[in-house]
């Protein structure tokens, strides 16, 4: 004998069917949603020497690899050197190895802030960009003096990659064994007398 369907059963069946349809629509939306564009595939900072001597030049390179260029936004590379920043010189800006100075807005101020902002539409998917600058360590810097390279980042649209801070520690040249700066004096016992050339100046001996 078949049980008679009640109004409550019919409401329950409709409700369950509606839940099933909504679940399928939601699942379809999840799978159909495109992946968010990633403007920056990678970015990094490299430093030529973290233990420079007084008067040395430290080269710093900021690099980024473009992923998928966003509809809006400019690519920027930033860095900051503290405290009492030494002289800075931005000597190279490239896209795929080609000079791109004409396609950038550059900030290089006395407070040690450096910023390179590329004009819109000058970089494409997969491009390799780089900015290189030099830090001139003062001649009068003392052993143990430190300069911080910090607040560095690459930004393209809403995508940001921050660089690790780097400390430059001034290291004077090691002393010679005799305690004086520079090289040790020549060891006379190691000289071959046959290699000595004597030149007399002035009157000849008679």
XYZ file of N, CA, C and O in Angstrom, residues 73-155:
332
model
N 48.161 50.572 -13.214
C 49.274 50.572 -12.277
C 50.610 50.609 -12.983
O 50.745 50.184 -14.132
N 51.602 51.160 -12.272
C 52.955 51.262 -12.798
C 53.887 50.354 -11.989
O 53.679 50.114 -10.809
N 54.925 49.893 -12.646
C 55.942 49.102 -11.976
C 56.911 50.033 -11.261
O 57.410 50.994 -11.853
N 57.170 49.765 -9.971
C 58.101 50.571 -9.207
C 59.093 49.718 -8.444
O 58.767 48.629 -7.960
N 60.331 50.211 -8.330
C 61.382 49.577 -7.547
C 61.904 50.610 -6.557
O 62.345 51.690 -6.962
N 61.858 50.287 -5.255
C 62.244 51.244 -4.217
C 63.309 50.657 -3.296
O 63.373 49.448 -3.083
N 64.137 51.554 -2.725
C 65.111 51.187 -1.717
C 65.415 52.419 -0.869
O 65.155 53.556 -1.282
N 65.979 52.182 0.318
C 66.356 53.290 1.194
C 67.603 52.909 1.966
O 67.736 51.783 2.444
N 68.539 53.881 2.091
C 69.796 53.643 2.775
C 69.876 54.585 3.971
O 69.714 55.801 3.830
N 70.119 54.038 5.159
C 70.206 54.816 6.396
C 71.359 54.274 7.238
O 71.822 53.150 7.016
N 71.831 55.008 8.287
C 71.553 56.431 8.516
C 72.610 57.282 7.823
O 73.613 56.739 7.349
N 72.420 58.590 7.814
C 73.383 59.499 7.178
C 73.874 58.909 5.870
O 75.054 58.557 5.725
N 72.979 58.741 4.912
C 73.325 57.994 3.699
C 74.522 58.583 2.959
O 74.669 59.798 2.865
N 75.406 57.716 2.486
C 76.529 58.180 1.664
C 76.049 58.564 0.271
O 74.856 58.530 -0.021
N 76.981 58.936 -0.587
C 76.624 59.316 -1.954
C 76.035 58.120 -2.699
O 76.523 56.990 -2.585
N 74.967 58.384 -3.471
C 74.310 57.357 -4.270
C 74.369 57.740 -5.744
O 74.287 58.921 -6.094
N 74.490 56.753 -6.594
C 74.546 56.989 -8.035
C 73.771 55.897 -8.756
O 74.173 54.730 -8.730
N 72.640 56.278 -9.354
C 71.871 55.327 -10.167
C 72.483 55.307 -11.561
O 72.438 56.297 -12.287
N 73.085 54.175 -11.934
C 73.836 54.160 -13.186
C 73.238 53.256 -14.269
O 73.735 53.241 -15.398
N 72.177 52.511 -13.951
C 71.606 51.645 -14.990
C 70.149 51.329 -14.692
O 69.815 50.965 -13.566
N 69.284 51.492 -15.710
C 67.894 51.042 -15.660
C 67.627 50.338 -16.987
O 67.801 50.927 -18.058
N 67.219 49.061 -16.918
C 67.058 48.298 -18.152
C 65.763 47.498 -18.169
O 65.214 47.147 -17.125
N 65.295 47.235 -19.381
C 64.222 46.282 -19.649
C 64.770 45.273 -20.648
O 65.156 45.650 -21.758
N 64.870 44.034 -20.233
C 65.451 42.986 -21.084
C 66.846 43.369 -21.578
O 67.212 43.121 -22.733
N 67.620 44.000 -20.690
C 68.994 44.352 -21.015
C 69.166 45.637 -21.789
O 70.301 46.076 -22.010
N 68.068 46.273 -22.209
C 68.139 47.516 -22.972
C 67.868 48.708 -22.051
O 66.991 48.652 -21.191
N 68.610 49.788 -22.252
C 68.465 50.966 -21.402
C 67.030 51.493 -21.441
O 66.399 51.558 -22.498
N 66.515 51.858 -20.252
C 65.132 52.328 -20.151
C 65.035 53.604 -19.323
O 63.984 53.915 -18.763
N 66.121 54.374 -19.243
C 66.092 55.618 -18.477
C 64.987 56.547 -18.963
O 64.324 57.221 -18.173
N 64.776 56.582 -20.281
C 63.795 57.514 -20.853
C 62.361 57.131 -20.503
O 61.454 57.961 -20.643
N 62.148 55.903 -20.038
C 60.790 55.427 -19.751
C 60.500 55.354 -18.256
O 59.587 54.652 -17.837
N 61.270 56.095 -17.448
C 61.103 56.012 -16.002
C 61.085 57.393 -15.357
O 61.628 58.355 -15.897
N 60.434 57.460 -14.197
C 60.533 58.606 -13.303
C 61.414 58.181 -12.140
O 61.143 57.161 -11.492
N 62.453 58.953 -11.860
C 63.454 58.550 -10.883
C 63.510 59.555 -9.731
O 63.534 60.769 -9.957
N 63.508 59.023 -8.518
C 63.710 59.831 -7.317
C 64.978 59.338 -6.630
O 65.115 58.154 -6.339
N 65.908 60.260 -6.384
C 67.163 59.934 -5.714
C 67.489 61.122 -4.812
O 68.050 62.114 -5.259
N 67.072 61.036 -3.531
C 67.193 62.226 -2.689
C 68.291 62.095 -1.646
O 68.870 61.027 -1.437
N 68.567 63.204 -0.977
C 69.674 63.266 -0.018
C 69.391 62.484 1.256
O 70.293 62.262 2.066
N 68.147 62.082 1.450
C 67.798 61.273 2.628
C 68.044 59.787 2.413
O 67.734 58.965 3.276
N 68.572 59.422 1.234
C 68.901 58.030 0.976
C 67.786 57.222 0.358
O 67.871 55.995 0.296
N 66.714 57.897 -0.106
C 65.594 57.187 -0.733
C 65.792 57.152 -2.242
O 66.093 58.167 -2.868
N 65.630 55.968 -2.803
C 65.743 55.806 -4.253
C 64.503 55.093 -4.769
O 64.063 54.101 -4.194
N 63.918 55.638 -5.840
C 62.702 55.062 -6.407
C 62.753 55.165 -7.925
O 63.063 56.223 -8.477
N 62.467 54.049 -8.580
C 62.429 53.991 -10.045
C 61.032 53.521 -10.444
O 60.640 52.394 -10.147
N 60.280 54.396 -11.101
C 58.909 54.072 -11.512
C 58.822 54.083 -13.037
O 59.090 55.106 -13.672
N 58.460 52.948 -13.588
C 58.368 52.803 -15.038
C 57.037 53.363 -15.535
O 56.001 53.224 -14.883
N 57.082 53.995 -16.708
C 55.855 54.500 -17.315
C 54.918 53.340 -17.637
O 55.353 52.200 -17.828
N 53.620 53.644 -17.678
C 52.655 52.603 -18.019
C 52.877 52.115 -19.443
O 53.294 52.857 -20.328
N 52.599 50.846 -19.648
C 52.639 50.202 -20.967
C 54.042 50.080 -21.561
O 54.178 49.854 -22.767
N 55.102 50.214 -20.726
C 56.447 50.029 -21.281
C 56.997 48.639 -20.979
O 58.016 48.242 -21.546
N 56.329 47.892 -20.092
C 56.748 46.519 -19.823
C 55.644 45.562 -20.251
O 54.463 45.887 -20.189
N 56.051 44.384 -20.708
C 55.120 43.356 -21.174
C 55.298 42.084 -20.345
O 56.255 41.940 -19.576
N 54.374 41.156 -20.541
C 54.447 39.873 -19.845
C 55.809 39.221 -20.093
O 56.276 39.149 -21.237
N 56.433 38.751 -19.013
C 57.697 38.039 -19.138
C 58.937 38.903 -19.192
O 60.058 38.375 -19.231
N 58.803 40.224 -19.193
C 59.973 41.111 -19.264
C 60.830 40.990 -18.009
O 60.340 40.724 -16.913
N 62.136 41.214 -18.194
C 63.089 41.274 -17.090
C 63.524 42.733 -16.926
O 64.059 43.331 -17.859
N 63.284 43.300 -15.755
C 63.656 44.699 -15.519
C 64.678 44.762 -14.391
O 64.711 43.899 -13.513
N 65.517 45.800 -14.436
C 66.543 45.938 -13.399
C 66.917 47.403 -13.238
O 66.890 48.176 -14.206
N 67.251 47.773 -12.018
C 67.808 49.090 -11.703
C 69.053 48.866 -10.862
O 69.021 48.111 -9.884
N 70.160 49.497 -11.250
C 71.421 49.324 -10.541
C 71.918 50.678 -10.035
O 71.952 51.653 -10.781
N 72.312 50.698 -8.761
C 72.865 51.929 -8.210
C 74.086 51.614 -7.361
O 74.302 50.467 -6.953
N 74.893 52.656 -7.116
C 76.133 52.485 -6.373
C 76.084 53.288 -5.078
O 75.585 54.415 -5.050
N 76.598 52.684 -4.012
C 76.745 53.353 -2.728
C 78.228 53.612 -2.510
O 79.034 52.682 -2.504
N 78.596 54.888 -2.353
C 79.983 55.257 -2.125
C 80.237 55.331 -0.615
O 79.720 56.204 0.067
N 81.031 54.406 -0.102
C 81.356 54.409 1.321
C 82.346 55.547 1.598
O 83.365 55.658 0.907
N 82.070 56.411 2.570
C 82.960 57.556 2.830
C 84.391 57.123 3.167
O 84.603 56.090 3.813
N 85.359 57.936 2.725
C 86.752 57.637 3.025
C 87.025 57.674 4.526
O 87.895 56.965 5.025
N 86.260 58.525 5.240
C 86.502 58.670 6.680
C 85.649 57.733 7.529
O 85.568 57.894 8.753
N 84.998 56.757 6.892
C 84.211 55.787 7.652
C 85.131 54.963 8.549
O 86.270 54.658 8.183
N 84.636 54.627 9.723
C 85.436 53.871 10.692
C 85.066 52.394 10.670
O 83.963 52.015 10.264
N 86.000 51.588 11.121
C 85.759 50.150 11.214
C 84.552 49.889 12.109
O 84.481 50.397 13.240
N 83.582 49.139 11.596
C 82.378 48.832 12.358
C 81.197 49.725 12.056
O 80.072 49.426 12.502
N 81.408 50.824 11.329
C 80.276 51.663 10.924
C 79.306 50.842 10.088
O 79.721 49.971 9.301
N 78.009 51.120 10.247
C 76.992 50.341 9.537
C 76.060 51.239 8.731
O 75.713 52.343 9.161
N 75.672 50.745 7.581
C 74.655 51.370 6.744
C 73.592 50.313 6.450
O 73.920 49.176 6.107
N 72.340 50.700 6.610
C 71.227 49.779 6.394
C 70.583 50.035 5.028
O 70.267 51.175 4.694
N 70.393 48.961 4.268
C 69.589 49.027 3.051
C 68.250 48.398 3.407
O 68.168 47.194 3.666
N 67.198 49.213 3.445
C 65.930 48.735 3.988
C 64.754 49.309 3.199
O 64.941 50.076 2.248
N 63.551 48.899 3.611
C 62.305 49.370 3.001
C 62.281 49.115 1.492
O 61.600 49.816 0.745
N 63.030 48.115 1.034
C 63.083 47.830 -0.390
C 61.904 46.987 -0.844
O 61.454 46.086 -0.133
N 61.428 47.277 -2.057
C 60.304 46.503 -2.593
C 60.168 46.700 -4.094
O 60.702 47.648 -4.671
N 59.457 45.766 -4.693
C 58.987 45.887 -6.073
C 57.468 45.871 -6.024
O 56.876 45.049 -5.320
N 56.838 46.777 -6.760
C 55.373 46.852 -6.763
C 54.881 47.071 -8.175
O 55.402 47.902 -8.924
